[in-house]
């Protein structure tokens, strides 16, 4: 669907996004506040940075006014403060003039980025423009800018139904009676305020019946759709998680590893002919939680991981790698022609050698990733993951763990299925560096 395609590209973590925010007099203060909240929620969904997602904001009434461009802020917290401090001034509604002004901003974006990425303009408005929007919107699309129009409607003010024609004109230059009927059907939704998202690219769009359920939960929708079974339905892989639960691991560190595992598998397409997952924890000895053939449903895996308690003895990572290697044999669940991965989560402070067991497992064709917690020993992690420095990671923050889980899940999806999403050139370079 258009929505899924849009989110897949954003999940590639390398794109430029501008918001064009209606500041006219037809916007009441409560609506303006809703716009601000939506933008803030949106920007916290992604990894903001000069080499990742860049965001800018222009507000407009009689004329457009740049609040911040794509290069001005490199973190979400700073952007949030700027968005919160925007003052609603009112005025006319010259959406066409504002759209025309965006051409220069996107031209500057290409120059400052230095390479081509997907570009998006998200127009947030509630009323009919006092000037023409069709030609300026078409000109932006010829620059390969994908436009989304979001209508913020206060249902207590029934006279605002004229916004519908304006939104559809931005989308494709036409008005459809059936869209009006669908809107009327859903306008008495339990939410006083609803946000309707439309795709403005070529001839495709959403109808109100398709998007009314989005309401204000788009942040959750982004994450779930990005890794839905539809997105990665053909992905296959055998993945084992080996979790250090020795006495050197803090309670917080152990919980991070559990949350990471749950987050990763929740983003995978679990099934008998799809992704198989196994989990083992270890200390002096190992404890198998479930192997590759135990669960073919997500719920069973998540419940088992929730119930995991640490062993809390000494750290013997080498022994654990040797022990888990048997589960990559055909007799224990390995599937022919399917890629195998082992994800080792540890602080790296092993009392035995990890290099030889890890080498033996890699010789069987298993790709090993090492993730460090609690001030991990990087040299030990490198011994586990092998010669590629891009296969071990050290993350000390909860947010860092979440981001890493997303990145690895995306890369697994991309490698396990042909063309899971359409990554930018930058993402393709990253894939080569990771050496799957």
XYZ file of N, CA and C in Angstrom, residues 7-138:
396
model
N 6.457 4.206 4.779
C 7.093 3.885 6.051
C 8.349 3.061 5.840
N 8.337 2.150 4.865
C 9.552 1.379 4.586
C 10.715 2.302 4.249
N 10.454 3.315 3.433
C 11.527 4.223 3.042
C 12.020 5.029 4.233
N 11.101 5.461 5.092
C 11.522 6.188 6.281
C 12.314 5.290 7.215
N 11.936 4.015 7.293
C 12.650 3.087 8.162
C 14.065 2.829 7.668
N 14.345 3.155 6.426
C 15.710 3.013 5.930
C 16.662 3.970 6.636
N 16.121 4.895 7.434
C 16.919 5.759 8.292
C 17.834 6.709 7.519
N 17.463 7.079 6.330
C 18.278 8.030 5.576
C 17.365 8.782 4.629
N 16.794 9.898 5.087
C 15.825 10.618 4.279
C 15.729 12.057 4.762
N 15.164 12.936 3.939
C 14.962 14.342 4.288
C 13.470 14.637 4.319
N 13.005 15.236 5.401
C 11.578 15.487 5.603
C 11.375 16.948 5.990
N 10.481 17.635 5.286
C 10.064 18.981 5.660
C 8.594 18.954 6.068
N 8.258 19.678 7.131
C 6.871 19.928 7.495
C 6.490 21.318 6.999
N 5.296 21.413 6.409
C 4.733 22.699 6.006
C 3.452 22.882 6.814
N 3.479 23.813 7.758
C 2.475 23.900 8.821
C 1.592 25.138 8.629
N 0.305 24.919 8.522
C -0.675 25.987 8.343
C -0.770 26.828 9.623
N -0.469 28.132 9.505
C -0.503 29.054 10.651
C -1.575 30.122 10.459
N -2.548 29.857 9.594
C -3.530 30.877 9.220
C -4.565 31.102 10.320
N -5.390 32.128 10.105
C -6.402 32.482 11.089
C -7.522 31.479 11.220
N -7.676 30.579 10.242
C -8.728 29.564 10.338
C -8.355 28.445 11.302
N -7.109 28.437 11.735
C -6.644 27.445 12.706
C -6.886 27.983 14.108
N -7.660 27.279 14.907
C -7.834 27.691 16.298
C -6.631 27.214 17.112
N -6.447 27.789 18.292
C -5.256 27.491 19.097
C -5.137 26.010 19.432
N -6.270 25.370 19.695
C -6.224 23.953 20.056
C -5.767 23.110 18.872
N -6.199 23.471 17.681
C -5.757 22.763 16.481
C -4.263 22.970 16.247
N -3.805 24.193 16.459
C -2.383 24.484 16.282
C -1.548 23.663 17.268
N -2.042 23.539 18.483
C -1.350 22.719 19.481
C -1.313 21.262 19.059
N -2.401 20.769 18.462
C -2.429 19.388 17.969
C -1.389 19.184 16.873
N -1.238 20.168 15.998
C -0.219 20.080 14.957
C 1.174 19.971 15.576
N 1.431 20.795 16.574
C 2.735 20.759 17.237
C 2.985 19.393 17.870
N 1.981 18.856 18.536
C 2.124 17.549 19.181
C 2.392 16.453 18.153
N 1.700 16.532 17.028
C 1.902 15.530 15.982
C 3.334 15.571 15.459
N 3.832 16.769 15.191
C 5.195 16.909 14.673
C 6.207 16.399 15.688
N 6.012 16.727 16.953
C 6.935 16.275 18.003
C 6.934 14.761 18.100
N 5.751 14.155 18.059
C 5.675 12.696 18.110
C 6.378 12.081 16.902
N 6.189 12.691 15.767
C 6.786 12.189 14.530
C 8.307 12.227 14.599
N 8.876 13.347 15.017
C 10.336 13.483 14.974
C 11.025 12.573 15.977
N 10.330 12.182 17.051
C 10.925 11.265 18.028
C 10.875 9.811 17.558
N 10.240 9.556 16.432
C 10.144 8.192 15.912
C 11.435 7.752 15.231
N 12.230 8.683 14.755
C 13.356 8.349 13.894
C 14.691 8.740 14.500
N 15.729 8.201 13.904
C 17.086 8.566 14.301
C 17.476 9.841 13.561
N 17.535 10.928 14.293
C 17.837 12.223 13.708
C 19.349 12.416 13.636
N 19.838 12.915 12.524
C 21.262 13.180 12.402
C 21.636 13.517 10.977
N 22.789 14.141 10.767
C 23.190 14.567 9.419
C 23.339 13.427 8.426
N 23.616 12.208 8.908
C 23.753 11.053 8.019
C 22.555 10.119 8.106
N 21.486 10.578 8.764
C 20.303 9.736 8.938
C 19.066 10.529 8.509
N 18.094 10.677 9.369
C 16.895 11.445 9.031
C 17.116 12.912 9.395
N 16.893 13.788 8.431
C 16.974 15.227 8.678
C 15.570 15.817 8.542
N 15.233 16.748 9.425
C 13.905 17.351 9.402
C 13.999 18.868 9.439
N 13.067 19.499 8.728
C 12.938 20.943 8.736
C 11.477 21.326 8.839
N 11.205 22.596 9.165
C 9.822 23.024 9.361
C 9.628 24.437 8.826
N 8.587 24.604 8.036
C 8.161 25.909 7.536
C 6.709 26.098 7.934
N 6.379 27.246 8.523
C 4.962 27.539 8.760
C 4.538 28.637 7.790
N 3.236 28.736 7.556
C 2.786 29.708 6.562
C 1.392 30.205 6.887
N 1.115 31.407 6.436
C -0.230 31.979 6.416
C -0.310 32.810 5.125
N -0.147 34.148 5.228
C -0.051 34.940 3.997
C 1.223 34.604 3.231
N 2.313 34.398 3.983
C 3.609 34.058 3.394
C 4.263 32.968 4.225
N 5.176 32.196 3.636
C 5.870 31.151 4.392
C 6.980 31.732 5.263
N 7.273 31.043 6.361
C 8.330 31.460 7.279
C 9.106 30.223 7.726
N 10.409 30.211 7.467
C 11.244 29.069 7.844
C 11.510 29.092 9.343
N 11.116 28.012 10.036
C 11.406 27.875 11.467
C 12.778 27.242 11.675
N 13.067 26.160 10.955
C 14.417 25.591 10.943
C 14.562 24.723 9.700
N 15.780 24.703 9.141
C 16.004 23.902 7.943
C 16.618 22.554 8.305
N 16.947 21.771 7.293
C 17.389 20.393 7.518
C 18.753 20.299 8.181
N 19.545 21.338 8.083
C 20.913 21.283 8.617
C 21.063 21.981 9.959
N 19.992 22.585 10.453
C 20.115 23.445 11.635
C 20.193 22.670 12.939
N 19.426 21.588 13.058
C 19.384 20.821 14.307
C 19.651 19.349 14.020
N 20.459 18.726 14.862
C 20.830 17.320 14.641
C 20.336 16.397 15.741
N 19.417 16.874 16.593
C 18.851 15.996 17.619
C 17.388 16.353 17.844
N 16.617 15.348 18.240
C 15.167 15.500 18.362
C 14.779 16.440 19.498
N 15.538 16.444 20.596
C 15.176 17.283 21.745
C 15.241 18.767 21.400
N 16.273 19.158 20.658
C 16.378 20.562 20.249
C 15.229 20.938 19.329
N 14.911 20.046 18.389
C 13.787 20.303 17.488
C 12.483 20.424 18.271
N 12.295 19.551 19.238
C 11.063 19.586 20.037
C 10.890 20.945 20.707
N 11.956 21.476 21.280
C 11.871 22.785 21.934
C 11.480 23.869 20.943
N 12.078 23.831 19.754
C 11.752 24.828 18.735
C 10.288 24.725 18.332
N 9.812 23.496 18.125
C 8.412 23.296 17.724
C 7.467 23.787 18.816
N 7.775 23.482 20.071
C 6.931 23.928 21.187
C 6.869 25.449 21.287
N 7.956 26.119 20.909
C 8.032 27.579 21.041
C 7.429 28.332 19.865
N 6.966 27.613 18.846
C 6.359 28.292 17.694
C 5.068 28.977 18.130
N 4.922 30.233 17.771
C 3.745 31.018 18.156
C 2.764 31.088 16.990
N 1.499 30.819 17.303
C 0.437 30.886 16.295
C 0.033 32.347 16.102
N 0.211 32.873 14.877
C -0.038 34.292 14.623
C -1.286 34.550 13.791
N -1.707 33.595 12.961
C -2.874 33.808 12.122
C -2.537 34.519 10.823
N -3.584 34.803 10.041
C -3.403 35.439 8.739
C -4.156 34.676 7.669
N -3.840 34.960 6.409
C -4.491 34.276 5.305
C -3.935 32.881 5.091
N -4.498 32.170 4.101
C -4.082 30.789 3.833
C -3.597 30.678 2.393
N -2.332 30.978 2.176
C -1.745 30.890 0.837
C -0.873 29.638 0.749
N -1.547 28.499 0.655
C -0.834 27.222 0.618
C -0.016 27.082 -0.657
N -0.548 27.568 -1.783
C 0.183 27.482 -3.041
C 1.505 28.227 -2.984
N 1.480 29.426 -2.420
C 2.703 30.221 -2.275
C 3.714 29.497 -1.394
N 3.213 28.875 -0.333
C 4.089 28.129 0.573
C 4.700 26.920 -0.124
N 3.888 26.208 -0.921
C 4.408 25.062 -1.665
C 5.504 25.497 -2.638
N 5.297 26.627 -3.300
C 6.303 27.130 -4.243
C 7.623 27.417 -3.540
N 7.541 27.924 -2.313
C 8.765 28.258 -1.577
C 9.580 27.029 -1.208
N 8.946 25.863 -1.170
C 9.643 24.649 -0.744
C 10.616 24.146 -1.799
N 10.461 24.571 -3.052
C 11.375 24.116 -4.106
C 12.815 24.468 -3.762
N 13.035 25.701 -3.312
C 14.379 26.126 -2.960
C 14.942 25.374 -1.772
N 14.082 25.082 -0.795
C 14.545 24.347 0.390
C 15.017 22.942 0.016
N 14.285 22.280 -0.874
C 14.686 20.925 -1.271
C 15.912 20.941 -2.188
N 16.062 21.996 -2.983
C 17.284 22.121 -3.785
C 18.505 22.267 -2.881
N 18.374 23.083 -1.830
C 19.467 23.234 -0.866
C 19.737 21.931 -0.123
N 18.676 21.155 0.106
C 18.839 19.874 0.805
C 19.726 18.932 0.009
N 19.503 18.870 -1.291
C 20.327 18.001 -2.144
C 21.796 18.407 -2.088
N 22.040 19.723 -2.122
C 23.422 20.211 -2.088
C 24.091 19.888 -0.755
N 23.379 20.083 0.337
C 23.985 19.879 1.656
C 24.175 18.408 1.981
N 23.317 17.542 1.457
C 23.444 16.100 1.719
C 24.613 15.518 0.930
N 24.754 15.926 -0.322
C 25.862 15.440 -1.135
C 25.564 14.172 -1.899
N 24.447 13.541 -1.628
C 24.016 12.365 -2.372
C 22.496 12.307 -2.293
N 21.886 11.556 -3.180
C 20.432 11.547 -3.305
C 19.791 10.644 -2.266
N 18.778 11.162 -1.585
C 17.963 10.361 -0.678
C 16.497 10.660 -0.977
N 15.609 9.902 -0.393
C 14.182 10.171 -0.545
C 13.838 11.482 0.163
N 12.968 12.274 -0.466
C 12.581 13.572 0.092
C 11.063 13.624 0.244
N 10.619 14.118 1.402
C 9.192 14.156 1.713
C 8.796 15.543 2.199
N 7.615 15.954 1.782
C 6.999 17.163 2.315
C 5.672 16.767 2.941
N 5.483 17.107 4.202
C 4.244 16.791 4.910
C 3.518 18.103 5.179
N 2.412 18.321 4.466
C 1.621 19.542 4.591
C 0.520 19.303 5.619
N 0.446 20.163 6.636
C -0.579 20.039 7.671
C -1.459 21.276 7.597
N -2.739 21.086 7.320
C -3.641 22.221 7.108
C -5.066 21.843 7.480
N -5.935 22.861 7.606
C -7.334 22.565 7.922
C -8.308 23.273 6.995
N -7.839 24.141 6.097
C -8.797 24.917 5.321
C -8.421 25.064 3.871
N -9.356 25.598 3.076
C -9.136 25.778 1.641
C -8.178 26.937 1.411
N -7.220 26.696 0.535
C -6.231 27.723 0.238
C -6.857 28.875 -0.542
N -6.328 30.075 -0.305
C -6.789 31.249 -1.033
C -6.089 31.393 -2.385
N -5.107 30.540 -2.638
C -4.459 30.528 -3.951
C -4.404 29.097 -4.475
N -3.921 28.934 -5.704
C -3.900 27.627 -6.347
C -2.767 26.761 -5.797
N -3.080 25.490 -5.567
C -2.076 24.575 -5.016
C -1.641 23.509 -6.018
N -2.426 23.276 -7.058
C -2.163 22.144 -7.948
C -0.819 22.259 -8.664
N -0.545 23.400 -9.291
C 0.699 23.553 -10.064
C 1.932 23.534 -9.163
N 1.951 24.277 -8.034
C 3.120 24.187 -7.149
C 3.376 22.770 -6.633
N 2.303 22.037 -6.350
C 2.473 20.658 -5.886
C 3.059 19.785 -6.991
N 2.578 19.978 -8.224
C 3.106 19.200 -9.354
C 4.582 19.510 -9.593
